[in-house]
Tab-separated table of N, CA and C in Angstrom:
chain	number	residue	atom	x	y	z
J	1	MET	N	73.174	25.714	75.906
J	1	MET	CA	73.169	25.038	74.603
J	1	MET	C	71.737	24.602	74.238
J	2	PHE	N	70.977	24.170	75.297
J	2	PHE	CA	69.614	23.731	75.016
J	2	PHE	C	68.753	24.895	74.466
J	3	VAL	N	68.951	26.068	75.061
J	3	VAL	CA	68.113	27.208	74.695
J	3	VAL	C	68.401	27.621	73.259
J	4	LEU	N	69.697	27.594	72.886
J	4	LEU	CA	70.074	27.970	71.511
J	4	LEU	C	69.462	27.006	70.531
J	5	TYR	N	69.496	25.732	70.823
J	5	TYR	CA	68.959	24.702	69.909
J	5	TYR	C	67.429	24.923	69.681
J	6	TYR	N	66.702	25.152	70.762
J	6	TYR	CA	65.289	25.284	70.675
J	6	TYR	C	64.891	26.632	70.021
J	7	LEU	N	65.673	27.706	70.291
J	7	LEU	CA	65.392	28.997	69.607
J	7	LEU	C	65.672	28.853	68.109
J	8	LEU	N	66.740	28.169	67.769
J	8	LEU	CA	67.058	28.000	66.333
J	8	LEU	C	66.003	27.131	65.665
J	9	THR	N	65.459	26.125	66.343
J	9	THR	CA	64.426	25.283	65.808
J	9	THR	C	63.155	26.093	65.549
J	10	ALA	N	62.773	26.935	66.505
J	10	ALA	CA	61.608	27.747	66.357
J	10	ALA	C	61.792	28.743	65.200
J	11	PHE	N	62.953	29.360	65.111
J	11	PHE	CA	63.206	30.270	64.009
J	11	PHE	C	63.159	29.524	62.663
J	12	TYR	N	63.677	28.334	62.614
J	12	TYR	CA	63.683	27.522	61.364
J	12	TYR	C	62.245	27.178	60.961
J	13	VAL	N	61.395	26.870	61.885
J	13	VAL	CA	60.022	26.575	61.561
J	13	VAL	C	59.302	27.837	60.976
J	14	LEU	N	59.619	28.997	61.569
J	14	LEU	CA	59.058	30.250	61.043
J	14	LEU	C	59.561	30.543	59.637
J	15	VAL	N	60.836	30.280	59.377
J	15	VAL	CA	61.409	30.511	58.024
J	15	VAL	C	60.693	29.530	57.036
J	16	CYS	N	60.484	28.294	57.468
J	16	CYS	CA	59.831	27.336	56.567
J	16	CYS	C	58.398	27.784	56.215
J	17	LEU	N	57.666	28.238	57.201
J	17	LEU	CA	56.320	28.705	56.953
J	17	LEU	C	56.299	29.957	56.078
J	18	ALA	N	57.219	30.890	56.307
J	18	ALA	CA	57.300	32.089	55.489
J	18	ALA	C	57.715	31.739	54.036
J	19	LEU	N	58.622	30.805	53.874
J	19	LEU	CA	58.995	30.399	52.526
J	19	LEU	C	57.862	29.742	51.795
J	20	LEU	N	57.107	28.939	52.484
J	20	LEU	CA	55.919	28.312	51.899
J	20	LEU	C	54.938	29.367	51.420
J	21	LEU	N	54.687	30.343	52.295
J	21	LEU	CA	53.717	31.401	51.977
J	21	LEU	C	54.193	32.241	50.786
J	22	VAL	N	55.434	32.617	50.752
J	22	VAL	CA	55.995	33.426	49.669
J	22	VAL	C	55.935	32.689	48.360
J	23	ILE	N	56.246	31.438	48.383
J	23	ILE	CA	56.200	30.633	47.133
J	23	ILE	C	54.763	30.521	46.621
J	24	LEU	N	53.821	30.299	47.505
J	24	LEU	CA	52.438	30.130	47.070
J	24	LEU	C	51.851	31.459	46.621
J	25	LEU	N	52.354	32.608	47.074
J	25	LEU	CA	51.816	33.866	46.663
J	25	LEU	C	52.321	34.319	45.299
J	26	GLN	N	53.373	33.734	44.781
J	26	GLN	CA	53.924	34.160	43.497
J	26	GLN	C	53.007	33.758	42.398
J	27	GLN	N	53.009	34.595	41.354
J	27	GLN	CA	52.154	34.374	40.204
J	27	GLN	C	52.819	33.325	39.286
J	28	GLY	N	51.965	32.484	38.726
J	28	GLY	CA	52.518	31.441	37.819
J	28	GLY	C	53.025	32.074	36.507
J	29	ARG	N	53.793	31.338	35.747
J	29	ARG	CA	54.364	31.858	34.516
J	29	ARG	C	53.443	31.640	33.318
J	30	GLY	N	52.419	30.924	33.483
J	30	GLY	CA	51.538	30.680	32.344
J	30	GLY	C	51.078	29.256	32.335
J	31	ASP	N	50.844	28.765	31.131
J	31	ASP	CA	50.350	27.366	31.041
J	31	ASP	C	51.479	26.345	31.245
J	32	MET	N	51.114	25.127	31.192
J	32	MET	CA	52.080	24.047	31.414
J	32	MET	C	53.136	23.977	30.298
J	33	ALA	N	52.868	24.459	29.171
J	33	ALA	CA	53.851	24.393	28.107
J	33	ALA	C	55.089	25.180	28.431
J	34	ALA	N	54.935	26.249	29.197
J	34	ALA	CA	56.059	27.082	29.562
J	34	ALA	C	56.986	26.332	30.550
J	35	ALA	N	56.387	25.456	31.358
J	35	ALA	CA	57.171	24.698	32.314
J	35	ALA	C	58.060	23.667	31.632
J	36	PHE	N	57.627	23.200	30.439
J	36	PHE	CA	58.405	22.163	29.746
J	36	PHE	C	59.169	22.737	28.555
J	37	GLY	N	59.436	24.050	28.555
J	37	GLY	CA	60.243	24.652	27.513
J	37	GLY	C	59.443	25.074	26.325
J	38	GLY	N	58.160	25.164	26.406
J	38	GLY	CA	57.346	25.618	25.282
J	38	GLY	C	57.165	27.066	25.191
J	39	GLY	N	57.863	27.810	26.042
J	39	GLY	CA	57.727	29.281	26.003
J	39	GLY	C	58.336	29.829	24.718
J	40	SER	N	57.870	30.967	24.270
J	40	SER	CA	58.332	31.556	22.999
J	40	SER	C	59.413	32.574	23.213
J	41	SER	N	60.294	32.354	24.133
J	41	SER	CA	61.352	33.323	24.396
J	41	SER	C	62.668	32.789	23.860
J	42	GLN	N	63.585	33.706	23.602
J	42	GLN	CA	64.928	33.351	23.096
J	42	GLN	C	65.816	32.919	24.239
J	43	SER	N	65.542	33.307	25.468
J	43	SER	CA	66.457	32.975	26.556
J	43	SER	C	66.229	31.513	26.965
J	44	ALA	N	67.163	30.977	27.712
J	44	ALA	CA	67.153	29.570	28.066
J	44	ALA	C	66.062	29.265	29.101
J	45	PHE	N	65.802	30.215	29.985
J	45	PHE	CA	64.882	29.944	31.063
J	45	PHE	C	63.541	30.701	30.949
J	46	GLY	N	63.196	31.084	29.792
J	46	GLY	CA	61.887	31.790	29.581
J	46	GLY	C	62.096	33.293	29.676
J	47	ALA	N	60.992	33.994	29.539
J	47	ALA	CA	61.076	35.455	29.561
J	47	ALA	C	61.538	35.949	30.938
J	48	ARG	N	62.418	36.889	30.955
J	48	ARG	CA	62.959	37.391	32.234
J	48	ARG	C	62.217	38.657	32.640
J	49	ALA	N	61.485	38.513	33.732
J	49	ALA	CA	60.787	39.732	34.254
J	49	ALA	C	61.665	40.336	35.330
J	50	GLY	N	61.374	41.568	35.732
J	50	GLY	CA	62.157	42.233	36.752
J	50	GLY	C	61.932	41.526	38.071
J	51	ALA	N	62.949	41.591	38.945
J	51	ALA	CA	62.922	40.928	40.198
J	51	ALA	C	61.855	41.670	41.129
J	52	THR	N	60.894	40.923	41.539
J	52	THR	CA	59.866	41.473	42.411
J	52	THR	C	60.257	41.289	43.865
J	53	VAL	N	59.441	41.886	44.718
J	53	VAL	CA	59.688	41.714	46.158
J	53	VAL	C	59.524	40.255	46.575
J	54	LEU	N	58.560	39.570	45.983
J	54	LEU	CA	58.326	38.186	46.326
J	54	LEU	C	59.529	37.295	45.871
J	55	SER	N	60.096	37.557	44.715
J	55	SER	CA	61.209	36.757	44.260
J	55	SER	C	62.459	36.995	45.116
J	56	LYS	N	62.629	38.261	45.535
J	56	LYS	CA	63.784	38.543	46.421
J	56	LYS	C	63.575	37.867	47.789
J	57	ALA	N	62.330	37.949	48.273
J	57	ALA	CA	62.028	37.290	49.535
J	57	ALA	C	62.225	35.792	49.477
J	58	THR	N	61.889	35.215	48.330
J	58	THR	CA	62.066	33.784	48.130
J	58	THR	C	63.572	33.429	48.183
J	59	ALA	N	64.407	34.241	47.554
J	59	ALA	CA	65.846	33.959	47.572
J	59	ALA	C	66.402	34.072	48.980
J	60	VAL	N	66.005	35.108	49.717
J	60	VAL	CA	66.519	35.264	51.091
J	60	VAL	C	66.037	34.152	52.004
J	61	LEU	N	64.742	33.808	51.891
J	61	LEU	CA	64.228	32.722	52.758
J	61	LEU	C	64.818	31.392	52.379
J	62	ALA	N	65.101	31.168	51.064
J	62	ALA	CA	65.719	29.898	50.671
J	62	ALA	C	67.136	29.779	51.261
J	63	ALA	N	67.863	30.923	51.256
J	63	ALA	CA	69.217	30.886	51.853
J	63	ALA	C	69.146	30.616	53.354
J	64	LEU	N	68.170	31.285	54.048
J	64	LEU	CA	68.016	31.031	55.484
J	64	LEU	C	67.590	29.593	55.741
J	65	PHE	N	66.781	29.037	54.881
J	65	PHE	CA	66.371	27.640	55.015
J	65	PHE	C	67.573	26.675	54.947
J	66	MET	N	68.456	26.897	53.986
J	66	MET	CA	69.606	26.063	53.852
J	66	MET	C	70.599	26.240	55.006
J	67	VAL	N	70.850	27.480	55.419
J	67	VAL	CA	71.750	27.712	56.495
J	67	VAL	C	71.205	27.159	57.789
J	68	GLY	N	69.903	27.302	58.014
J	68	GLY	CA	69.284	26.810	59.179
J	68	GLY	C	69.308	25.294	59.259
J	69	ALA	N	69.114	24.651	58.120
J	69	ALA	CA	69.177	23.168	58.073
J	69	ALA	C	70.573	22.698	58.437
J	70	MET	N	71.611	23.336	57.927
J	70	MET	CA	72.981	22.959	58.260
J	70	MET	C	73.268	23.206	59.725
J	71	ALA	N	72.828	24.338	60.242
J	71	ALA	CA	73.103	24.675	61.650
J	71	ALA	C	72.400	23.699	62.591
J	72	LEU	N	71.150	23.345	62.310
J	72	LEU	CA	70.446	22.390	63.147
J	72	LEU	C	71.089	20.992	63.060
J	73	ALA	N	71.583	20.641	61.888
J	73	ALA	CA	72.231	19.333	61.749
J	73	ALA	C	73.517	19.296	62.566
J	74	ILE	N	74.296	20.359	62.554
J	74	ILE	CA	75.550	20.378	63.325
J	74	ILE	C	75.293	20.420	64.805
J	75	ILE	N	74.360	21.289	65.226
J	75	ILE	CA	74.058	21.380	66.669
J	75	ILE	C	73.370	20.094	67.144
J	76	GLY	N	72.545	19.509	66.312
J	76	GLY	CA	71.821	18.292	66.669
J	76	GLY	C	72.730	17.095	66.945
J	77	GLN	N	73.895	17.082	66.276
J	77	GLN	CA	74.816	15.989	66.508
J	77	GLN	C	75.428	16.061	67.906
J	78	ARG	N	75.727	17.258	68.382
J	78	ARG	CA	76.316	17.409	69.722
J	78	ARG	C	75.274	17.681	70.793
J	79	GLY	N	74.226	18.278	70.396
J	79	GLY	CA	73.303	18.894	71.324
J	79	GLY	C	72.205	18.026	71.765
J	80	PRO	N	71.117	18.476	72.144
J	80	PRO	CA	70.632	18.342	73.515
J	80	PRO	C	70.703	16.917	74.037
J	81	GLY	N	70.896	15.933	73.245
J	81	GLY	CA	71.102	14.575	73.735
J	81	GLY	C	69.790	13.914	74.065
J	82	SER	N	69.934	12.740	74.580
J	82	SER	CA	68.771	11.933	74.927
J	82	SER	C	68.284	12.240	76.326
J	83	VAL	N	67.074	11.855	76.614
J	83	VAL	CA	66.542	12.052	77.959
J	83	VAL	C	67.342	11.232	78.979
J	84	VAL	N	67.788	10.082	78.568
J	84	VAL	CA	68.495	9.193	79.485
J	84	VAL	C	70.022	9.313	79.378
J	85	SER	N	70.501	10.235	78.547
J	85	SER	CA	71.984	10.359	78.475
J	85	SER	C	72.524	10.957	79.731
J	86	GLY	N	73.622	10.477	80.100
J	86	GLY	CA	74.264	10.991	81.347
J	86	GLY	C	73.827	10.292	82.618
J	87	THR	N	72.883	9.413	82.523
J	87	THR	CA	72.463	8.669	83.694
J	87	THR	C	73.065	7.281	83.657
J	88	ALA	N	73.406	6.789	84.816
J	88	ALA	CA	74.000	5.421	84.844
J	88	ALA	C	72.937	4.387	84.632
J	89	ALA	N	73.311	3.305	84.056
J	89	ALA	CA	72.362	2.199	83.858
J	89	ALA	C	72.012	1.597	85.201
J	90	PRO	N	70.754	1.169	85.334
J	90	PRO	CA	70.365	0.571	86.639
J	90	PRO	C	71.153	-0.726	86.875
J	91	ARG	N	71.495	-0.931	88.125
J	91	ARG	CA	72.221	-2.128	88.471
J	91	ARG	C	71.302	-3.326	88.478
J	92	PRO	N	71.790	-4.492	88.086
J	92	PRO	CA	70.928	-5.663	88.118
J	92	PRO	C	70.615	-6.034	89.534
J	93	ALA	N	69.431	-6.543	89.749
J	93	ALA	CA	69.017	-6.945	91.069
J	93	ALA	C	69.776	-8.149	91.516
J	94	THR	N	70.308	-8.106	92.705
J	94	THR	CA	71.027	-9.246	93.221
J	94	THR	C	70.105	-10.021	94.189
J	95	PRO	N	70.140	-11.312	94.159
J	95	PRO	CA	69.266	-12.048	95.064
J	95	PRO	C	69.683	-11.838	96.530
J	96	ALA	N	68.706	-11.802	97.406
J	96	ALA	CA	69.011	-11.633	98.833
J	96	ALA	C	69.768	-12.822	99.343
J	97	PRO	N	70.719	-12.617	100.245
J	97	PRO	CA	71.463	-13.783	100.751
J	97	PRO	C	70.508	-14.674	101.588
J	98	ALA	N	70.774	-15.976	101.523
J	98	ALA	CA	69.981	-16.942	102.252
J	98	ALA	C	70.187	-16.743	103.731
J	99	PRO	N	69.130	-16.917	104.512
J	99	PRO	CA	69.306	-16.725	105.952
J	99	PRO	C	70.236	-17.811	106.517
J	100	ALA	N	70.975	-17.435	107.481
J	100	ALA	CA	71.907	-18.398	108.103
J	100	ALA	C	71.112	-19.434	108.877
J	101	SER	N	71.439	-20.675	108.618
J	101	SER	CA	70.719	-21.786	109.267
J	101	SER	C	71.677	-22.461	110.242
J	102	ALA	N	71.117	-23.126	111.211
J	102	ALA	CA	71.944	-23.865	112.165
J	102	ALA	C	72.622	-24.994	111.421
J	103	PRO	N	73.835	-25.333	111.830
J	103	PRO	CA	74.520	-26.435	111.147
J	103	PRO	C	73.811	-27.726	111.412
J	104	ALA	N	73.787	-28.600	110.385
J	104	ALA	CA	73.143	-29.865	110.492
J	104	ALA	C	73.879	-30.783	111.485
J	105	PRO	N	73.158	-31.551	112.254
J	105	PRO	CA	73.828	-32.442	113.189
J	105	PRO	C	74.598	-33.512	112.421
J	106	ALA	N	75.674	-33.908	113.028
J	106	ALA	CA	76.522	-34.888	112.384
J	106	ALA	C	75.795	-36.244	112.340
J	107	GLN	N	75.856	-36.902	111.220
J	107	GLN	CA	75.182	-38.206	111.032
J	107	GLN	C	76.215	-39.292	111.384
J	108	SER	N	75.803	-40.250	112.135
J	108	SER	CA	76.676	-41.368	112.366
J	108	SER	C	76.386	-42.431	111.312
J	109	GLN	N	77.305	-43.297	111.104
J	109	GLN	CA	77.134	-44.262	110.061
J	109	GLN	C	75.997	-45.223	110.288
J	110	GLY	N	75.615	-45.395	111.506
J	110	GLY	CA	74.573	-46.360	111.837
J	110	GLY	C	73.186	-45.760	111.565
J	111	GLN	N	73.103	-44.449	111.551
J	111	GLN	CA	71.814	-43.823	111.372
J	111	GLN	C	71.570	-43.552	109.915
J	112	GLN	N	70.394	-43.744	109.487
J	112	GLN	CA	70.006	-43.419	108.103
J	112	GLN	C	69.231	-42.115	108.107
J	113	GLN	N	69.338	-41.406	107.004
J	113	GLN	CA	68.565	-40.177	106.862
J	113	GLN	C	67.102	-40.554	106.655
J	114	PRO	N	66.202	-39.758	107.232
J	114	PRO	CA	64.799	-40.079	107.009
J	114	PRO	C	64.452	-39.954	105.518
J	115	GLN	N	63.650	-40.836	105.074
J	115	GLN	CA	63.265	-40.790	103.695
J	115	GLN	C	62.061	-39.883	103.512
J	116	THR	N	62.092	-39.157	102.433
J	116	THR	CA	60.966	-38.305	102.069
J	116	THR	C	59.974	-39.079	101.295
J	117	ALA	N	58.749	-38.627	101.294
J	117	ALA	CA	57.711	-39.285	100.518
J	117	ALA	C	58.031	-39.188	99.060
J	118	PRO	N	57.833	-40.243	98.284
J	118	PRO	CA	58.133	-40.154	96.857
J	118	PRO	C	57.129	-39.182	96.198
J	119	LYS	N	57.608	-38.575	95.196
J	119	LYS	CA	56.711	-37.655	94.429
J	119	LYS	C	55.726	-38.467	93.688
J	120	THR	N	54.538	-37.905	93.576
J	120	THR	CA	53.537	-38.609	92.786
J	120	THR	C	53.884	-38.443	91.325
J	121	PRO	N	53.853	-39.523	90.610
J	121	PRO	CA	54.242	-39.375	89.203
J	121	PRO	C	53.187	-38.562	88.452
J	122	GLU	N	53.701	-37.789	87.537
J	122	GLU	CA	52.804	-36.974	86.748
J	122	GLU	C	52.096	-37.864	85.688
J	123	ARG	N	50.905	-37.489	85.370
J	123	ARG	CA	50.226	-38.251	84.352
J	123	ARG	C	50.917	-38.090	83.022
J	124	PRO	N	51.093	-39.185	82.286
J	124	PRO	CA	51.733	-39.031	80.984
J	124	PRO	C	50.800	-38.284	80.037
J	125	ALA	N	51.410	-37.555	79.165
J	125	ALA	CA	50.641	-36.779	78.199
J	125	ALA	C	49.858	-37.760	77.297
J	126	THR	N	48.667	-37.399	77.023
J	126	THR	CA	47.876	-38.304	76.129
J	126	THR	C	48.305	-37.992	74.704
J	127	PRO	N	48.476	-39.026	73.916
J	127	PRO	CA	48.872	-38.811	72.541
J	127	PRO	C	47.727	-38.114	71.803
J	128	PRO	N	48.061	-37.334	70.773
J	128	PRO	CA	47.031	-36.618	70.032
J	128	PRO	C	46.161	-37.650	69.312
J	129	ALA	N	44.914	-37.319	69.249
J	129	ALA	CA	43.971	-38.206	68.557
J	129	ALA	C	44.257	-38.188	67.089
J	130	THR	N	44.336	-39.429	66.497
J	130	THR	CA	44.584	-39.503	65.086
J	130	THR	C	43.263	-39.663	64.374
J	131	PRO	N	43.057	-38.942	63.335
J	131	PRO	CA	41.795	-39.042	62.611
J	131	PRO	C	41.735	-40.477	61.960
J	132	GLN	N	40.606	-41.022	62.000
J	132	GLN	CA	40.400	-42.368	61.409
J	132	GLN	C	40.098	-42.224	59.961
J	133	GLN	N	40.770	-43.092	59.217
J	133	GLN	CA	40.562	-43.113	57.742
J	133	GLN	C	39.281	-43.884	57.446
J	134	PRO	N	38.484	-43.402	56.541
J	134	PRO	CA	37.290	-44.198	56.108
J	134	PRO	C	37.757	-45.482	55.418
J	135	PRO	N	37.037	-46.549	55.587
J	135	PRO	CA	37.433	-47.826	54.919
J	135	PRO	C	37.331	-47.667	53.406
J	136	LYS	N	38.196	-48.424	52.735
J	136	LYS	CA	38.232	-48.322	51.283
J	136	LYS	C	37.417	-49.408	50.649
């Protein structure tokens, strides 16, 4: 499936480049007035010239362009997927179990637990300096 998708993509790029080249090689119809309906022809779309090789190639490449766009859209929905698709999510790290410690000796009621040194109090934050107002 991957190979088909990438071959079709390469073919589609070639069709796009060929279509661009064929359109740019075609001869213009004249001045800008013809583009806005200023042509002096009785037909609705201007004077009809015979179909040239370039105009036939444009029609074929335009059809291949549209079919290729549809095919890539359909295959792209199912196909090649993401780089990480199909892989399991990593498991969250679990903390290591605490090492087993010896059981604490039983305390009798007459004994007191040793006291730990009190924490040193943190310095209080200094209030922000207030700007002094000039005397009035």
